[in-house]
PDB file of C-alpha atoms in Angstrom:
ATOM      1  CA  MET A 694     -54.733 -73.753  21.834  1.00  0.00           C
ATOM      2  CA  LEU A 695     -52.053 -71.452  21.934  1.00  0.00           C
ATOM      3  CA  SER A 696     -54.469 -68.408  21.417  1.00  0.00           C
ATOM      4  CA  ALA A 697     -56.869 -69.606  24.435  1.00  0.00           C
ATOM      5  CA  THR A 698     -53.971 -69.484  26.811  1.00  0.00           C
ATOM      6  CA  ARG A 699     -52.504 -66.599  28.448  1.00  0.00           C
ATOM      7  CA  PHE A 700     -48.922 -66.040  28.126  1.00  0.00           C
ATOM      8  CA  SER A 701     -46.610 -63.367  30.257  1.00  0.00           C
ATOM      9  CA  VAL A 702     -43.040 -62.928  31.044  1.00  0.00           C
ATOM     10  CA  LEU A 703     -40.748 -62.952  33.955  1.00  0.00           C
ATOM     11  CA  ASP A 704     -37.576 -60.837  33.676  1.00  0.00           C
ATOM     12  CA  ARG A 705     -34.729 -61.703  36.245  1.00  0.00           C
ATOM     13  CA  SER A 706     -32.710 -58.672  35.519  1.00  0.00           C
ATOM     14  CA  ARG A 707     -29.911 -60.521  34.421  1.00  0.00           C
ATOM     15  CA  THR A 708     -26.538 -58.447  34.465  1.00  0.00           C
ATOM     16  CA  ARG A 709     -24.182 -59.128  31.667  1.00  0.00           C
ATOM     17  CA  GLU A 710     -20.555 -59.306  31.743  1.00  0.00           C
ATOM     18  CA  GLY A 711     -18.657 -55.845  31.207  1.00  0.00           C
ATOM     19  CA  ARG A 712     -22.124 -53.860  31.872  1.00  0.00           C
ATOM     20  CA  PRO A 713     -23.130 -52.098  34.658  1.00  0.00           C
ATOM     21  CA  ASP A 714     -25.942 -53.732  37.026  1.00  0.00           C
ATOM     22  CA  ALA A 715     -27.926 -50.704  36.877  1.00  0.00           C
ATOM     23  CA  GLU A 716     -28.290 -51.136  32.721  1.00  0.00           C
ATOM     24  CA  ALA A 717     -29.901 -54.703  33.983  1.00  0.00           C
ATOM     25  CA  LEU A 718     -32.578 -53.061  35.472  1.00  0.00           C
ATOM     26  CA  ARG A 719     -33.063 -50.418  32.824  1.00  0.00           C
ATOM     27  CA  ASP A 720     -33.139 -53.307  30.314  1.00  0.00           C
ATOM     28  CA  THR A 721     -36.032 -55.184  32.262  1.00  0.00           C
ATOM     29  CA  VAL A 722     -38.208 -52.013  32.152  1.00  0.00           C
ATOM     30  CA  VAL A 723     -37.421 -51.862  28.390  1.00  0.00           C
ATOM     31  CA  LEU A 724     -38.826 -55.371  28.276  1.00  0.00           C
ATOM     32  CA  ALA A 725     -41.749 -54.582  29.871  1.00  0.00           C
ATOM     33  CA  ARG A 726     -42.745 -51.832  27.666  1.00  0.00           C
ATOM     34  CA  GLU A 727     -42.154 -54.544  24.898  1.00  0.00           C
ATOM     35  CA  ALA A 728     -44.150 -57.148  26.121  1.00  0.00           C
ATOM     36  CA  GLU A 729     -47.127 -55.060  26.660  1.00  0.00           C
ATOM     37  CA  ARG A 730     -46.840 -53.743  23.257  1.00  0.00           C
ATOM     38  CA  LEU A 731     -46.836 -57.605  21.877  1.00  0.00           C
ATOM     39  CA  GLY A 732     -49.668 -58.260  24.114  1.00  0.00           C
ATOM     40  CA  PHE A 733     -48.401 -60.396  26.856  1.00  0.00           C
ATOM     41  CA  HIS A 734     -50.898 -60.833  30.005  1.00  0.00           C
ATOM     42  CA  ARG A 735     -48.251 -60.263  33.107  1.00  0.00           C
ATOM     43  CA  PHE A 736     -44.957 -58.735  33.559  1.00  0.00           C
ATOM     44  CA  TRP A 737     -42.986 -60.056  36.598  1.00  0.00           C
ATOM     45  CA  VAL A 738     -39.463 -59.419  38.217  1.00  0.00           C
ATOM     46  CA  SER A 739     -37.980 -61.133  40.654  1.00  0.00           C
ATOM     47  CA  GLU A 740     -35.987 -61.119  43.982  1.00  0.00           C
ATOM     48  CA  HIS A 741     -32.124 -62.168  44.296  1.00  0.00           C
ATOM     49  CA  HIS A 742     -29.806 -61.171  47.312  1.00  0.00           C
ATOM     50  CA  GLY A 743     -25.918 -60.981  46.864  1.00  0.00           C
ATOM     51  CA  VAL A 744     -25.931 -62.287  43.297  1.00  0.00           C
ATOM     52  CA  PRO A 745     -23.410 -60.948  40.855  1.00  0.00           C
ATOM     53  CA  GLY A 746     -25.541 -62.275  38.175  1.00  0.00           C
ATOM     54  CA  VAL A 747     -28.675 -60.654  39.158  1.00  0.00           C
ATOM     55  CA  ALA A 748     -29.544 -56.991  39.586  1.00  0.00           C
ATOM     56  CA  GLY A 749     -33.198 -57.600  40.868  1.00  0.00           C
ATOM     57  CA  SER A 750     -32.852 -57.464  44.564  1.00  0.00           C
ATOM     58  CA  ALA A 751     -35.833 -55.118  45.480  1.00  0.00           C
ATOM     59  CA  PRO A 752     -38.532 -56.925  43.203  1.00  0.00           C
ATOM     60  CA  THR A 753     -41.479 -54.322  44.711  1.00  0.00           C
ATOM     61  CA  VAL A 754     -39.375 -51.165  44.061  1.00  0.00           C
ATOM     62  CA  LEU A 755     -38.671 -52.453  40.400  1.00  0.00           C
ATOM     63  CA  ALA A 756     -42.480 -53.527  39.712  1.00  0.00           C
ATOM     64  CA  ALA A 757     -43.339 -49.870  40.703  1.00  0.00           C
ATOM     65  CA  ALA A 758     -40.520 -48.675  38.025  1.00  0.00           C
ATOM     66  CA  VAL A 759     -42.195 -51.064  35.482  1.00  0.00           C
ATOM     67  CA  ALA A 760     -46.061 -50.447  36.210  1.00  0.00           C
ATOM     68  CA  ALA A 761     -45.029 -46.703  36.014  1.00  0.00           C
ATOM     69  CA  ALA A 762     -43.679 -47.220  32.357  1.00  0.00           C
ATOM     70  CA  THR A 763     -46.362 -49.174  31.486  1.00  0.00           C
ATOM     71  CA  SER A 764     -50.398 -48.778  31.307  1.00  0.00           C
ATOM     72  CA  THR A 765     -52.173 -52.035  30.764  1.00  0.00           C
ATOM     73  CA  ILE A 766     -50.066 -55.055  31.454  1.00  0.00           C
ATOM     74  CA  ARG A 767     -50.470 -56.424  35.091  1.00  0.00           C
ATOM     75  CA  VAL A 768     -47.025 -56.537  37.311  1.00  0.00           C
ATOM     76  CA  GLY A 769     -46.185 -58.037  39.799  1.00  0.00           C
ATOM     77  CA  THR A 770     -43.295 -60.263  41.256  1.00  0.00           C
ATOM     78  CA  GLY A 771     -42.091 -63.675  40.478  1.00  0.00           C
ATOM     79  CA  GLY A 772     -41.676 -63.564  43.347  1.00  0.00           C
ATOM     80  CA  VAL A 773     -41.016 -61.898  46.560  1.00  0.00           C
ATOM     81  CA  MET A 774     -39.286 -64.627  49.071  1.00  0.00           C
ATOM     82  CA  LEU A 775     -41.714 -64.178  52.130  1.00  0.00           C
ATOM     83  CA  PRO A 776     -39.242 -66.097  54.362  1.00  0.00           C
ATOM     84  CA  ASN A 777     -36.951 -63.141  53.883  1.00  0.00           C
ATOM     85  CA  HIS A 778     -39.504 -60.333  55.147  1.00  0.00           C
ATOM     86  CA  GLN A 779     -42.140 -59.568  58.060  1.00  0.00           C
ATOM     87  CA  PRO A 780     -45.566 -60.058  56.107  1.00  0.00           C
ATOM     88  CA  LEU A 781     -46.574 -56.790  57.602  1.00  0.00           C
ATOM     89  CA  VAL A 782     -43.811 -55.084  55.522  1.00  0.00           C
ATOM     90  CA  VAL A 783     -44.771 -56.990  52.310  1.00  0.00           C
ATOM     91  CA  ALA A 784     -48.330 -56.310  52.730  1.00  0.00           C
ATOM     92  CA  GLU A 785     -47.865 -52.427  52.968  1.00  0.00           C
ATOM     93  CA  GLN A 786     -45.507 -52.543  49.647  1.00  0.00           C
ATOM     94  CA  PHE A 787     -48.225 -54.632  47.665  1.00  0.00           C
ATOM     95  CA  GLY A 788     -50.816 -52.028  49.138  1.00  0.00           C
ATOM     96  CA  VAL A 789     -48.877 -49.321  48.121  1.00  0.00           C
ATOM     97  CA  LEU A 790     -48.216 -50.904  44.641  1.00  0.00           C
ATOM     98  CA  GLU A 791     -52.029 -51.468  44.358  1.00  0.00           C
ATOM     99  CA  SER A 792     -52.909 -47.874  45.427  1.00  0.00           C
ATOM    100  CA  LEU A 793     -50.902 -46.573  42.996  1.00  0.00           C
ATOM    101  CA  PHE A 794     -51.721 -48.679  40.016  1.00  0.00           C
ATOM    102  CA  PRO A 795     -54.971 -50.217  40.810  1.00  0.00           C
ATOM    103  CA  GLY A 796     -55.986 -53.385  39.291  1.00  0.00           C
ATOM    104  CA  ARG A 797     -52.710 -54.244  37.707  1.00  0.00           C
ATOM    105  CA  ILE A 798     -50.567 -55.867  40.394  1.00  0.00           C
ATOM    106  CA  ASP A 799     -49.943 -59.371  41.375  1.00  0.00           C
ATOM    107  CA  MET A 800     -48.468 -60.579  44.622  1.00  0.00           C
ATOM    108  CA  GLY A 801     -46.198 -63.460  43.625  1.00  0.00           C
ATOM    109  CA  LEU A 802     -44.506 -65.219  46.795  1.00  0.00           C
ATOM    110  CA  GLY A 803     -41.666 -67.856  47.201  1.00  0.00           C
ATOM    111  CA  ARG A 804     -40.495 -69.615  49.927  1.00  0.00           C
ATOM    112  CA  SER A 805     -36.665 -69.534  49.298  1.00  0.00           C
ATOM    113  CA  VAL A 806     -34.335 -67.893  51.472  1.00  0.00           C
ATOM    114  CA  GLY A 807     -30.705 -66.276  50.762  1.00  0.00           C
ATOM    115  CA  PHE A 808     -28.747 -68.392  48.133  1.00  0.00           C
ATOM    116  CA  THR A 809     -25.588 -68.330  50.855  1.00  0.00           C
ATOM    117  CA  ASP A 810     -25.037 -68.803  54.245  1.00  0.00           C
ATOM    118  CA  GLY A 811     -23.490 -65.333  53.756  1.00  0.00           C
ATOM    119  CA  VAL A 812     -26.691 -63.762  52.787  1.00  0.00           C
ATOM    120  CA  ARG A 813     -28.852 -65.411  55.050  1.00  0.00           C
ATOM    121  CA  ARG A 814     -26.778 -63.922  57.897  1.00  0.00           C
ATOM    122  CA  ALA A 815     -27.183 -60.669  56.509  1.00  0.00           C
ATOM    123  CA  LEU A 816     -30.899 -60.899  56.267  1.00  0.00           C
ATOM    124  CA  GLY A 817     -31.375 -62.386  59.530  1.00  0.00           C
ATOM    125  CA  ARG A 818     -32.786 -65.512  58.446  1.00  0.00           C
ATOM    126  CA  ASP A 819     -31.554 -69.152  58.275  1.00  0.00           C
ATOM    127  CA  LYS A 820     -32.935 -72.148  56.421  1.00  0.00           C
ATOM    128  CA  ASP A 821     -35.275 -73.233  58.639  1.00  0.00           C
ATOM    129  CA  VAL A 822     -37.656 -70.354  58.480  1.00  0.00           C
ATOM    130  CA  ALA A 823     -38.564 -71.447  55.311  1.00  0.00           C
ATOM    131  CA  ASP A 824     -40.587 -74.327  56.969  1.00  0.00           C
ATOM    132  CA  ASP A 825     -42.648 -71.382  58.383  1.00  0.00           C
ATOM    133  CA  PHE A 826     -44.251 -70.309  54.699  1.00  0.00           C
ATOM    134  CA  SER A 827     -47.555 -71.655  55.026  1.00  0.00           C
ATOM    135  CA  ALA A 828     -48.070 -69.562  58.608  1.00  0.00           C
ATOM    136  CA  GLN A 829     -46.186 -66.611  56.998  1.00  0.00           C
ATOM    137  CA  LEU A 830     -48.652 -66.703  53.987  1.00  0.00           C
ATOM    138  CA  ASP A 831     -51.903 -66.832  56.228  1.00  0.00           C
ATOM    139  CA  GLU A 832     -50.426 -63.797  58.175  1.00  0.00           C
ATOM    140  CA  LEU A 833     -49.598 -62.054  54.679  1.00  0.00           C
ATOM    141  CA  LEU A 834     -53.289 -62.545  53.193  1.00  0.00           C
ATOM    142  CA  GLY A 835     -54.588 -61.774  56.834  1.00  0.00           C
ATOM    143  CA  TRP A 836     -53.259 -58.012  56.610  1.00  0.00           C
ATOM    144  CA  PHE A 837     -55.502 -57.399  53.450  1.00  0.00           C
ATOM    145  CA  GLY A 838     -58.402 -58.986  54.980  1.00  0.00           C
ATOM    146  CA  GLY A 839     -58.147 -56.717  58.594  1.00  0.00           C
ATOM    147  CA  THR A 840     -57.950 -60.340  60.730  1.00  0.00           C
ATOM    148  CA  SER A 841     -54.567 -59.705  62.461  1.00  0.00           C
ATOM    149  CA  PRO A 842     -54.941 -60.679  65.839  1.00  0.00           C
ATOM    150  CA  THR A 843     -52.730 -57.879  66.745  1.00  0.00           C
ATOM    151  CA  GLY A 844     -55.305 -55.145  65.975  1.00  0.00           C
ATOM    152  CA  VAL A 845     -52.961 -53.694  63.754  1.00  0.00           C
ATOM    153  CA  ARG A 846     -54.171 -52.497  60.241  1.00  0.00           C
ATOM    154  CA  ALA A 847     -51.896 -52.505  57.365  1.00  0.00           C
ATOM    155  CA  ARG A 848     -52.152 -49.473  55.891  1.00  0.00           C
ATOM    156  CA  PRO A 849     -52.816 -49.017  52.763  1.00  0.00           C
ATOM    157  CA  ALA A 850     -53.084 -52.926  52.002  1.00  0.00           C
ATOM    158  CA  ASP A 851     -56.397 -53.169  54.375  1.00  0.00           C
ATOM    159  CA  GLY A 852     -59.163 -54.098  52.366  1.00  0.00           C
ATOM    160  CA  LEU A 853     -57.566 -54.082  48.957  1.00  0.00           C
ATOM    161  CA  ALA A 854     -57.540 -57.260  46.875  1.00  0.00           C
ATOM    162  CA  VAL A 855     -53.970 -58.092  45.175  1.00  0.00           C
ATOM    163  CA  PRO A 856     -53.950 -61.376  43.687  1.00  0.00           C
ATOM    164  CA  PRO A 857     -51.520 -63.761  45.354  1.00  0.00           C
ATOM    165  CA  PHE A 858     -49.749 -66.359  43.803  1.00  0.00           C
ATOM    166  CA  VAL A 859     -47.566 -69.176  45.055  1.00  0.00           C
ATOM    167  CA  LEU A 860     -44.272 -70.387  43.508  1.00  0.00           C
ATOM    168  CA  ALA A 861     -44.191 -73.889  43.839  1.00  0.00           C
ATOM    169  CA  MET A 862     -40.791 -75.235  45.376  1.00  0.00           C
ATOM    170  CA  GLY A 863     -40.750 -78.276  47.090  1.00  0.00           C
ATOM    171  CA  GLU A 864     -44.121 -78.238  49.286  1.00  0.00           C
ATOM    172  CA  GLY A 865     -45.353 -75.220  47.533  1.00  0.00           C
ATOM    173  CA  ALA A 866     -47.708 -77.009  45.465  1.00  0.00           C
ATOM    174  CA  THR A 867     -49.302 -78.388  48.630  1.00  0.00           C
ATOM    175  CA  ILE A 868     -49.580 -75.016  50.468  1.00  0.00           C
ATOM    176  CA  ALA A 869     -50.851 -73.513  47.265  1.00  0.00           C
ATOM    177  CA  ALA A 870     -53.721 -76.104  47.197  1.00  0.00           C
ATOM    178  CA  ARG A 871     -54.391 -75.793  51.027  1.00  0.00           C
ATOM    179  CA  ALA A 872     -54.673 -71.933  50.732  1.00  0.00           C
ATOM    180  CA  GLY A 873     -56.601 -71.720  47.541  1.00  0.00           C
ATOM    181  CA  LEU A 874     -54.263 -70.011  45.734  1.00  0.00           C
ATOM    182  CA  PRO A 875     -52.934 -69.875  42.156  1.00  0.00           C
ATOM    183  CA  MET A 876     -49.800 -71.630  41.539  1.00  0.00           C
ATOM    184  CA  VAL A 877     -46.803 -71.221  39.176  1.00  0.00           C
ATOM    185  CA  ILE A 878     -44.853 -74.022  38.695  1.00  0.00           C
ATOM    186  CA  GLY A 879     -41.418 -75.038  36.460  1.00  0.00           C
ATOM    187  CA  ASP A 880     -39.463 -75.941  34.867  1.00  0.00           C
ATOM    188  CA  LEU A 881     -40.498 -77.032  31.804  1.00  0.00           C
ATOM    189  CA  ARG A 882     -37.329 -79.477  31.137  1.00  0.00           C
ATOM    190  CA  SER A 883     -38.636 -81.331  34.078  1.00  0.00           C
ATOM    191  CA  ARG A 884     -41.784 -82.767  32.637  1.00  0.00           C
ATOM    192  CA  GLU A 885     -42.435 -85.317  35.053  1.00  0.00           C
ATOM    193  CA  ARG A 886     -41.621 -83.656  38.323  1.00  0.00           C
ATOM    194  CA  MET A 887     -43.768 -80.899  37.028  1.00  0.00           C
ATOM    195  CA  LEU A 888     -46.812 -82.891  36.230  1.00  0.00           C
ATOM    196  CA  ARG A 889     -46.725 -84.640  39.954  1.00  0.00           C
ATOM    197  CA  GLY A 890     -46.727 -81.113  41.185  1.00  0.00           C
ATOM    198  CA  ILE A 891     -49.609 -80.058  39.324  1.00  0.00           C
ATOM    199  CA  ASP A 892     -51.423 -83.422  40.034  1.00  0.00           C
ATOM    200  CA  THR A 893     -50.554 -82.607  43.834  1.00  0.00           C
ATOM    201  CA  TYR A 894     -52.082 -79.223  43.526  1.00  0.00           C
ATOM    202  CA  ARG A 895     -55.697 -80.084  41.808  1.00  0.00           C
ATOM    203  CA  ALA A 896     -56.279 -83.175  43.941  1.00  0.00           C
ATOM    204  CA  GLY A 897     -55.712 -81.034  47.495  1.00  0.00           C
ATOM    205  CA  PHE A 898     -57.113 -77.603  46.166  1.00  0.00           C
ATOM    206  CA  ARG A 899     -59.534 -75.857  48.281  1.00  0.00           C
ATOM    207  CA  PRO A 900     -61.557 -73.000  46.856  1.00  0.00           C
ATOM    208  CA  SER A 901     -60.989 -69.718  48.864  1.00  0.00           C
ATOM    209  CA  ALA A 902     -61.835 -66.208  48.563  1.00  0.00           C
ATOM    210  CA  TRP A 903     -58.985 -65.363  46.186  1.00  0.00           C
ATOM    211  CA  ALA A 904     -59.782 -68.457  43.676  1.00  0.00           C
ATOM    212  CA  VAL A 905     -62.378 -70.612  43.052  1.00  0.00           C
ATOM    213  CA  GLU A 906     -60.931 -73.361  41.214  1.00  0.00           C
ATOM    214  CA  PRO A 907     -57.236 -74.290  40.654  1.00  0.00           C
ATOM    215  CA  TYR A 908     -55.100 -71.997  38.237  1.00  0.00           C
ATOM    216  CA  VAL A 909     -51.764 -73.550  36.950  1.00  0.00           C
ATOM    217  CA  VAL A 910     -49.067 -71.122  35.448  1.00  0.00           C
ATOM    218  CA  ILE A 911     -46.070 -73.295  33.945  1.00  0.00           C
ATOM    219  CA  SER A 912     -42.964 -71.412  33.796  1.00  0.00           C
ATOM    220  CA  GLY A 913     -39.520 -71.874  31.531  1.00  0.00           C
ATOM    221  CA  THR A 914     -37.416 -70.795  28.990  1.00  0.00           C
ATOM    222  CA  VAL A 915     -38.988 -70.473  25.553  1.00  0.00           C
ATOM    223  CA  ALA A 916     -36.576 -69.442  22.642  1.00  0.00           C
ATOM    224  CA  VAL A 917     -37.660 -68.577  19.017  1.00  0.00           C
ATOM    225  CA  ALA A 918     -35.451 -67.795  16.445  1.00  0.00           C
ATOM    226  CA  ALA A 919     -35.275 -68.257  12.511  1.00  0.00           C
ATOM    227  CA  THR A 920     -33.094 -71.415  12.878  1.00  0.00           C
ATOM    228  CA  PRO A 921     -32.397 -74.030  15.714  1.00  0.00           C
ATOM    229  CA  GLU A 922     -29.005 -73.011  15.895  1.00  0.00           C
ATOM    230  CA  GLU A 923     -29.824 -69.417  16.703  1.00  0.00           C
ATOM    231  CA  ALA A 924     -32.503 -70.243  19.125  1.00  0.00           C
ATOM    232  CA  ARG A 925     -29.686 -72.566  20.793  1.00  0.00           C
ATOM    233  CA  ARG A 926     -27.445 -69.799  21.094  1.00  0.00           C
ATOM    234  CA  LEU A 927     -29.819 -67.795  23.108  1.00  0.00           C
ATOM    235  CA  LEU A 928     -29.547 -70.534  25.547  1.00  0.00           C
ATOM    236  CA  VAL A 929     -25.824 -70.694  25.735  1.00  0.00           C
ATOM    237  CA  PRO A 930     -25.095 -67.710  27.981  1.00  0.00           C
ATOM    238  CA  GLU A 931     -27.428 -69.051  30.843  1.00  0.00           C
ATOM    239  CA  ALA A 932     -26.497 -72.584  30.493  1.00  0.00           C
ATOM    240  CA  TRP A 933     -23.114 -71.660  31.261  1.00  0.00           C
ATOM    241  CA  SER A 934     -23.745 -69.420  34.327  1.00  0.00           C
ATOM    242  CA  MET A 935     -25.811 -72.310  35.757  1.00  0.00           C
ATOM    243  CA  ALA A 936     -23.279 -74.758  35.437  1.00  0.00           C
ATOM    244  CA  TYR A 937     -20.473 -72.141  36.724  1.00  0.00           C
ATOM    245  CA  SER A 938     -22.621 -71.700  39.762  1.00  0.00           C
ATOM    246  CA  ARG A 939     -22.736 -75.340  40.101  1.00  0.00           C
ATOM    247  CA  THR A 940     -19.115 -75.835  40.128  1.00  0.00           C
ATOM    248  CA  HIS A 941     -17.686 -72.480  41.761  1.00  0.00           C
ATOM    249  CA  GLY A 942     -20.660 -71.705  44.217  1.00  0.00           C
ATOM    250  CA  THR A 943     -21.639 -68.142  42.857  1.00  0.00           C
ATOM    251  CA  PHE A 944     -23.966 -67.277  39.991  1.00  0.00           C
ATOM    252  CA  PRO A 945     -21.773 -64.991  37.581  1.00  0.00           C
ATOM    253  CA  PRO A 946     -23.340 -62.262  34.852  1.00  0.00           C
ATOM    254  CA  LEU A 947     -24.110 -63.748  31.811  1.00  0.00           C
ATOM    255  CA  PRO A 948     -21.247 -64.348  29.052  1.00  0.00           C
ATOM    256  CA  PRO A 949     -21.429 -63.685  25.642  1.00  0.00           C
ATOM    257  CA  ALA A 950     -22.310 -67.105  23.559  1.00  0.00           C
ATOM    258  CA  GLU A 951     -19.417 -67.025  21.587  1.00  0.00           C
ATOM    259  CA  ARG A 952     -17.076 -66.825  24.382  1.00  0.00           C
ATOM    260  CA  VAL A 953     -18.855 -69.700  26.282  1.00  0.00           C
ATOM    261  CA  GLU A 954     -18.625 -72.123  23.073  1.00  0.00           C
ATOM    262  CA  SER A 955     -14.750 -71.185  22.643  1.00  0.00           C
ATOM    263  CA  ARG A 956     -13.763 -71.857  26.235  1.00  0.00           C
ATOM    264  CA  THR A 957     -12.579 -75.222  27.390  1.00  0.00           C
ATOM    265  CA  MET A 958     -14.586 -76.817  30.120  1.00  0.00           C
ATOM    266  CA  THR A 959     -13.659 -79.281  32.916  1.00  0.00           C
ATOM    267  CA  ALA A 960     -15.869 -82.942  32.502  1.00  0.00           C
ATOM    268  CA  LYS A 961     -17.837 -81.592  35.547  1.00  0.00           C
ATOM    269  CA  GLU A 962     -18.634 -77.875  33.966  1.00  0.00           C
ATOM    270  CA  ARG A 963     -19.369 -79.519  30.754  1.00  0.00           C
ATOM    271  CA  GLY A 964     -21.903 -81.851  32.334  1.00  0.00           C
ATOM    272  CA  PHE A 965     -23.835 -79.183  34.029  1.00  0.00           C
ATOM    273  CA  TYR A 966     -23.681 -76.788  30.731  1.00  0.00           C
ATOM    274  CA  GLU A 967     -25.039 -79.559  28.506  1.00  0.00           C
ATOM    275  CA  SER A 968     -27.718 -80.442  31.022  1.00  0.00           C
ATOM    276  CA  GLY A 969     -28.574 -76.528  31.007  1.00  0.00           C
ATOM    277  CA  LEU A 970     -29.110 -76.964  27.290  1.00  0.00           C
ATOM    278  CA  ALA A 971     -30.767 -79.928  27.036  1.00  0.00           C
ATOM    279  CA  GLY A 972     -34.793 -80.139  26.937  1.00  0.00           C
ATOM    280  CA  GLN A 973     -35.374 -76.343  26.587  1.00  0.00           C
ATOM    281  CA  LEU A 974     -38.450 -74.938  24.540  1.00  0.00           C
ATOM    282  CA  ALA A 975     -36.231 -73.471  21.900  1.00  0.00           C
ATOM    283  CA  GLY A 976     -36.036 -73.318  18.092  1.00  0.00           C
ATOM    284  CA  THR A 977     -37.881 -72.016  15.099  1.00  0.00           C
ATOM    285  CA  ALA A 978     -41.251 -70.795  15.377  1.00  0.00           C
ATOM    286  CA  ASP A 979     -43.311 -74.371  14.123  1.00  0.00           C
ATOM    287  CA  GLU A 980     -40.895 -76.434  16.396  1.00  0.00           C
ATOM    288  CA  VAL A 981     -41.784 -74.016  19.210  1.00  0.00           C
ATOM    289  CA  ALA A 982     -45.384 -74.029  18.681  1.00  0.00           C
ATOM    290  CA  HIS A 983     -45.332 -77.843  18.447  1.00  0.00           C
ATOM    291  CA  GLU A 984     -43.566 -77.985  22.045  1.00  0.00           C
ATOM    292  CA  LEU A 985     -45.798 -75.429  23.548  1.00  0.00           C
ATOM    293  CA  GLU A 986     -49.054 -77.192  22.148  1.00  0.00           C
ATOM    294  CA  THR A 987     -47.531 -80.662  23.808  1.00  0.00           C
ATOM    295  CA  VAL A 988     -46.940 -79.053  27.182  1.00  0.00           C
ATOM    296  CA  ILE A 989     -50.036 -77.253  27.450  1.00  0.00           C
ATOM    297  CA  LYS A 990     -52.077 -80.546  26.503  1.00  0.00           C
ATOM    298  CA  GLU A 991     -50.241 -82.282  28.983  1.00  0.00           C
ATOM    299  CA  THR A 992     -50.599 -79.911  32.070  1.00  0.00           C
ATOM    300  CA  SER A 993     -53.816 -78.252  31.080  1.00  0.00           C
ATOM    301  CA  ALA A 994     -52.447 -75.100  32.385  1.00  0.00           C
ATOM    302  CA  GLN A 995     -54.096 -71.615  31.943  1.00  0.00           C
ATOM    303  CA  GLU A 996     -50.976 -69.744  31.523  1.00  0.00           C
ATOM    304  CA  VAL A 997     -47.228 -70.011  30.340  1.00  0.00           C
ATOM    305  CA  LEU A 998     -44.765 -67.908  32.071  1.00  0.00           C
ATOM    306  CA  VAL A 999     -41.705 -67.194  30.086  1.00  0.00           C
ATOM    307  CA  THR A1000     -38.522 -67.083  31.764  1.00  0.00           C
ATOM    308  CA  THR A1001     -35.846 -66.617  29.072  1.00  0.00           C
ATOM    309  CA  SER A1002     -32.555 -64.637  29.905  1.00  0.00           C
ATOM    310  CA  THR A1003     -29.581 -64.282  27.461  1.00  0.00           C
ATOM    311  CA  TYR A1004     -26.709 -61.816  26.903  1.00  0.00           C
ATOM    312  CA  ASP A1005     -27.675 -60.565  23.201  1.00  0.00           C
ATOM    313  CA  ARG A1006     -30.521 -58.487  24.356  1.00  0.00           C
ATOM    314  CA  PRO A1007     -31.741 -57.332  20.646  1.00  0.00           C
ATOM    315  CA  ALA A1008     -31.691 -61.288  20.091  1.00  0.00           C
ATOM    316  CA  LEU A1009     -33.917 -61.687  23.163  1.00  0.00           C
ATOM    317  CA  LEU A1010     -36.416 -58.947  22.270  1.00  0.00           C
ATOM    318  CA  ASP A1011     -36.697 -60.550  18.969  1.00  0.00           C
ATOM    319  CA  SER A1012     -37.410 -63.862  20.403  1.00  0.00           C
ATOM    320  CA  TYR A1013     -40.035 -62.249  21.989  1.00  0.00           C
ATOM    321  CA  ARG A1014     -41.605 -60.728  19.112  1.00  0.00           C
ATOM    322  CA  ARG A1015     -41.632 -64.060  17.243  1.00  0.00           C
ATOM    323  CA  LEU A1016     -43.369 -65.890  20.058  1.00  0.00           C
ATOM    324  CA  ALA A1017     -46.055 -62.887  20.317  1.00  0.00           C
ATOM    325  CA  ARG A1018     -46.526 -63.571  16.578  1.00  0.00           C
ATOM    326  CA  LEU A1019     -46.723 -67.327  17.138  1.00  0.00           C
ATOM    327  CA  LEU A1020     -49.713 -67.034  19.806  1.00  0.00           C
ATOM    328  CA  ARG A1021     -51.675 -64.381  17.800  1.00  0.00           C
ATOM    329  CA  PRO A1022     -50.995 -65.070  14.098  1.00  0.00           C
TER     330      PRO A1022
END
């Protein structure tokens, strides 16, 4: 079952304590090259604004760097947050990418807006703009088909076919189904919620020019190491950063695992931290293989998008290598 399923990588260009933001972006490009060498299907990058823990603020720019550094792996975004942008500009950007790297570009699209009120003000957006995501999506796809009522043509996007994907947050499953687009849904810890979203998507799917049948990508953390303890340590920095964001309102750079494990936490921090560690797909190769087989059987997903982040980059690369050997013995 694993060998019949596509596996891909999303890297969020997570910053690390004591390291410059630029290094996180270069690390993303290095990881993309390794993902290609290991045989992963896609490599996607993300969009975050004003977040200390994430350097990836311009996903189409970073995707261009990744595509230029690789030659065969598909490259895209997971995703461009469409409510933050004018659909015409997004179409133009992906048109440029597809023109430069034909047949390798994916257009993953999300409906989130800025993380804080300050970021939303800086972007000239508010929370309500996400409610228009479906219309924004229709407008964006219209630029590729040359159907804009303005009479304007998006150059060079007009006439190009860049595969769109919808990141299913909240109403995303319904929107993806109605538009007839592939759907990306996570996370792997919230299995019941994920299954409900997938059922909603498949039940409401309408075939389109982009997809004749439902296509489900499940996303989440997958950490593989020589021992369960080593795999768990890969999760520690991200779990702490998430706990910190929930208790302090800002998402920080990743700290080393050993510093997290030695710190004193408040009860609230400890609760969020332990929650971040629980239910992840982490362990030895055999343990992770079993968990992946189970979730793929439960969801009938066609693809798994691995989103693991950690402070220890060599350990992260080793995890992806172990996963690749697992998928293609």
